[in-house]
Amino acid sequence: MKRIEKVFLLMLVFNCFLATAQAPKPPTDNESSLPLDPKTNCYVRYYYYPNLEAYFDNLELVYYYKVKGEWQVAEELPTNYGGYSLYNKVRVTITDYDGEEPYKLIQTHKKMFPYNSKGRFANQTASSD
């Protein structure tokens, strides 16, 4: 009888574990078109422009940038935003975040990829190894 109780208890614990495990969310049609980083299992959704301290969202096709300390979202950057050309210098691929608010990581990205007037960075992807 004790053996049956142990088996029953083991099955109960296993079922509880399965019930609390979260299934990964299926990608939307737009997300499935984004590349997936095999190390972090995140979609490559954002580019960070260190010299602008701004982000580009490949899913929504919008920019996140600051104006007077407030984050703005727009399809285009304002004319002469920081006197910087997007085609000049470098952008950093963010591979470890695919949420909705990349600007919450700005302090981390500023430390990892500080302003560089020559536009060169040793590592051009932001991911935690």
mmCIF file of C-alpha atoms in Angstrom:
data_model
loop_
_atom_site.group_PDB
_atom_site.id
_atom_site.type_symbol
_atom_site.label_atom_id
_atom_site.label_comp_id
_atom_site.label_asym_id
_atom_site.label_seq_id
_atom_site.Cartn_x
_atom_site.Cartn_y
_atom_site.Cartn_z
ATOM 1 C CA MET A 1 0.000 0.000 0.000
ATOM 2 C CA LYS A 2 2.869 2.381 0.768
ATOM 3 C CA ARG A 3 4.247 1.960 -2.745
ATOM 4 C CA ILE A 4 0.936 2.964 -4.319
ATOM 5 C CA GLU A 5 0.810 6.052 -2.121
ATOM 6 C CA LYS A 6 4.340 7.038 -3.180
ATOM 7 C CA VAL A 7 3.505 6.582 -6.862
ATOM 8 C CA PHE A 8 0.296 8.580 -6.433
ATOM 9 C CA LEU A 9 2.183 11.363 -4.636
ATOM 10 C CA LEU A 10 4.853 11.434 -7.329
ATOM 11 C CA MET A 11 2.187 11.685 -10.038
ATOM 12 C CA LEU A 12 0.461 14.494 -8.154
ATOM 13 C CA VAL A 13 3.698 16.492 -7.851
ATOM 14 C CA PHE A 14 4.481 15.940 -11.531
ATOM 15 C CA ASN A 15 1.002 17.107 -12.571
ATOM 16 C CA CYS A 16 1.332 20.221 -10.415
ATOM 17 C CA PHE A 17 4.640 20.999 -12.106
ATOM 18 C CA LEU A 18 3.089 20.638 -15.550
ATOM 19 C CA ALA A 19 0.144 22.815 -14.609
ATOM 20 C CA THR A 20 2.383 25.705 -13.526
ATOM 21 C CA ALA A 21 4.817 25.548 -16.454
ATOM 22 C CA GLN A 22 4.222 28.317 -18.968
ATOM 23 C CA ALA A 23 4.104 27.479 -22.616
ATOM 24 C CA PRO A 24 6.033 29.925 -24.785
ATOM 25 C CA LYS A 25 3.833 32.390 -26.613
ATOM 26 C CA PRO A 26 3.494 31.621 -30.308
ATOM 27 C CA PRO A 27 5.009 34.283 -32.540
ATOM 28 C CA THR A 28 2.736 36.657 -34.397
ATOM 29 C CA ASP A 29 2.991 36.830 -38.174
ATOM 30 C CA ASN A 30 5.238 39.887 -37.920
ATOM 31 C CA GLU A 31 7.471 38.355 -35.217
ATOM 32 C CA SER A 32 8.017 35.192 -37.222
ATOM 33 C CA SER A 33 9.621 37.298 -39.950
ATOM 34 C CA LEU A 34 12.250 38.545 -37.473
ATOM 35 C CA PRO A 35 15.442 36.534 -36.994
ATOM 36 C CA LEU A 36 15.732 34.580 -33.754
ATOM 37 C CA ASP A 37 18.976 34.688 -31.769
ATOM 38 C CA PRO A 38 19.900 31.077 -30.928
ATOM 39 C CA LYS A 39 21.844 32.023 -27.766
ATOM 40 C CA THR A 40 19.167 34.121 -26.083
ATOM 41 C CA ASN A 41 16.065 32.755 -27.835
ATOM 42 C CA CYS A 42 14.899 36.350 -28.370
ATOM 43 C CA TYR A 43 13.792 37.914 -31.614
ATOM 44 C CA VAL A 44 16.251 40.396 -33.080
ATOM 45 C CA ARG A 45 13.760 43.220 -32.813
ATOM 46 C CA TYR A 46 15.744 46.352 -31.936
ATOM 47 C CA TYR A 47 18.735 48.315 -33.139
ATOM 48 C CA TYR A 48 20.405 50.738 -30.762
ATOM 49 C CA TYR A 49 22.130 53.855 -32.094
ATOM 50 C CA PRO A 50 24.729 54.756 -29.436
ATOM 51 C CA ASN A 51 25.533 58.203 -30.790
ATOM 52 C CA LEU A 52 21.813 59.099 -30.737
ATOM 53 C CA GLU A 53 20.838 57.101 -27.681
ATOM 54 C CA ALA A 54 17.849 55.945 -29.713
ATOM 55 C CA TYR A 55 16.310 52.624 -30.795
ATOM 56 C CA PHE A 56 14.670 51.337 -33.951
ATOM 57 C CA ASP A 57 11.947 48.678 -33.652
ATOM 58 C CA ASN A 58 12.021 46.229 -36.591
ATOM 59 C CA LEU A 59 8.584 44.871 -35.701
ATOM 60 C CA GLU A 60 6.619 48.132 -35.420
ATOM 61 C CA LEU A 61 8.988 50.061 -37.739
ATOM 62 C CA VAL A 62 9.262 53.009 -35.350
ATOM 63 C CA TYR A 63 12.025 54.886 -33.567
ATOM 64 C CA TYR A 64 12.253 55.467 -29.815
ATOM 65 C CA TYR A 65 14.136 58.638 -28.906
ATOM 66 C CA LYS A 66 14.215 61.293 -26.181
ATOM 67 C CA VAL A 67 12.993 64.859 -26.468
ATOM 68 C CA LYS A 68 13.400 67.036 -23.376
ATOM 69 C CA GLY A 69 13.807 63.961 -21.177
ATOM 70 C CA GLU A 70 10.637 62.206 -22.439
ATOM 71 C CA TRP A 71 10.675 59.147 -24.682
ATOM 72 C CA GLN A 72 8.944 59.647 -28.015
ATOM 73 C CA VAL A 73 7.826 57.117 -30.613
ATOM 74 C CA ALA A 74 7.698 58.018 -34.304
ATOM 75 C CA GLU A 75 8.086 56.470 -37.726
ATOM 76 C CA GLU A 76 10.902 58.919 -38.480
ATOM 77 C CA LEU A 77 13.458 60.740 -36.398
ATOM 78 C CA PRO A 78 13.092 64.521 -36.283
ATOM 79 C CA THR A 79 15.090 66.383 -38.920
ATOM 80 C CA ASN A 80 18.739 66.659 -37.895
ATOM 81 C CA TYR A 81 18.168 64.731 -34.683
ATOM 82 C CA GLY A 82 21.470 65.304 -32.933
ATOM 83 C CA GLY A 83 23.105 66.198 -36.269
ATOM 84 C CA TYR A 84 23.497 62.487 -36.963
ATOM 85 C CA SER A 85 22.899 60.465 -40.087
ATOM 86 C CA LEU A 86 21.512 56.951 -39.599
ATOM 87 C CA TYR A 87 23.632 55.779 -42.516
ATOM 88 C CA ASN A 88 26.770 57.186 -40.940
ATOM 89 C CA LYS A 89 28.570 55.335 -38.143
ATOM 90 C CA VAL A 90 27.108 52.241 -36.511
ATOM 91 C CA ARG A 91 24.055 50.621 -35.041
ATOM 92 C CA VAL A 92 24.098 47.851 -32.464
ATOM 93 C CA THR A 93 21.825 44.836 -32.751
ATOM 94 C CA ILE A 94 20.020 44.075 -29.486
ATOM 95 C CA THR A 95 19.797 40.306 -29.197
ATOM 96 C CA ASP A 96 18.770 39.832 -25.582
ATOM 97 C CA TYR A 97 15.525 41.812 -25.413
ATOM 98 C CA ASP A 98 12.359 41.615 -27.499
ATOM 99 C CA GLY A 99 9.851 43.251 -25.158
ATOM 100 C CA GLU A 100 7.901 46.455 -25.705
ATOM 101 C CA GLU A 101 10.093 49.068 -23.938
ATOM 102 C CA PRO A 102 13.756 48.872 -25.000
ATOM 103 C CA TYR A 103 14.461 52.322 -23.582
ATOM 104 C CA LYS A 104 14.268 50.878 -20.078
ATOM 105 C CA LEU A 105 17.684 49.338 -20.818
ATOM 106 C CA ILE A 106 19.256 52.615 -21.955
ATOM 107 C CA GLN A 107 21.641 52.847 -18.986
ATOM 108 C CA THR A 108 22.981 49.353 -19.664
ATOM 109 C CA HIS A 109 23.369 50.023 -23.381
ATOM 110 C CA LYS A 110 25.077 53.372 -22.758
ATOM 111 C CA LYS A 111 27.679 51.576 -20.629
ATOM 112 C CA MET A 112 28.142 48.717 -23.088
ATOM 113 C CA PHE A 113 28.268 50.973 -26.148
ATOM 114 C CA PRO A 114 29.417 54.470 -25.179
ATOM 115 C CA TYR A 115 29.470 57.338 -27.654
ATOM 116 C CA ASN A 116 32.295 56.904 -30.116
ATOM 117 C CA SER A 117 32.982 59.644 -32.659
ATOM 118 C CA LYS A 118 34.634 57.130 -34.988
ATOM 119 C CA GLY A 119 31.613 54.822 -34.833
ATOM 120 C CA ARG A 120 33.586 51.681 -34.054
ATOM 121 C CA PHE A 121 32.677 49.123 -31.416
ATOM 122 C CA ALA A 122 34.433 45.879 -30.563
ATOM 123 C CA ASN A 123 31.168 43.970 -30.196
ATOM 124 C CA GLN A 124 28.245 45.076 -32.356
ATOM 125 C CA THR A 125 25.540 43.013 -30.717
ATOM 126 C CA ALA A 126 24.139 43.494 -27.252
ATOM 127 C CA SER A 127 23.563 40.196 -25.541
ATOM 128 C CA SER A 128 24.354 38.763 -22.164
ATOM 129 C CA ASP A 129 26.755 35.861 -22.529
#
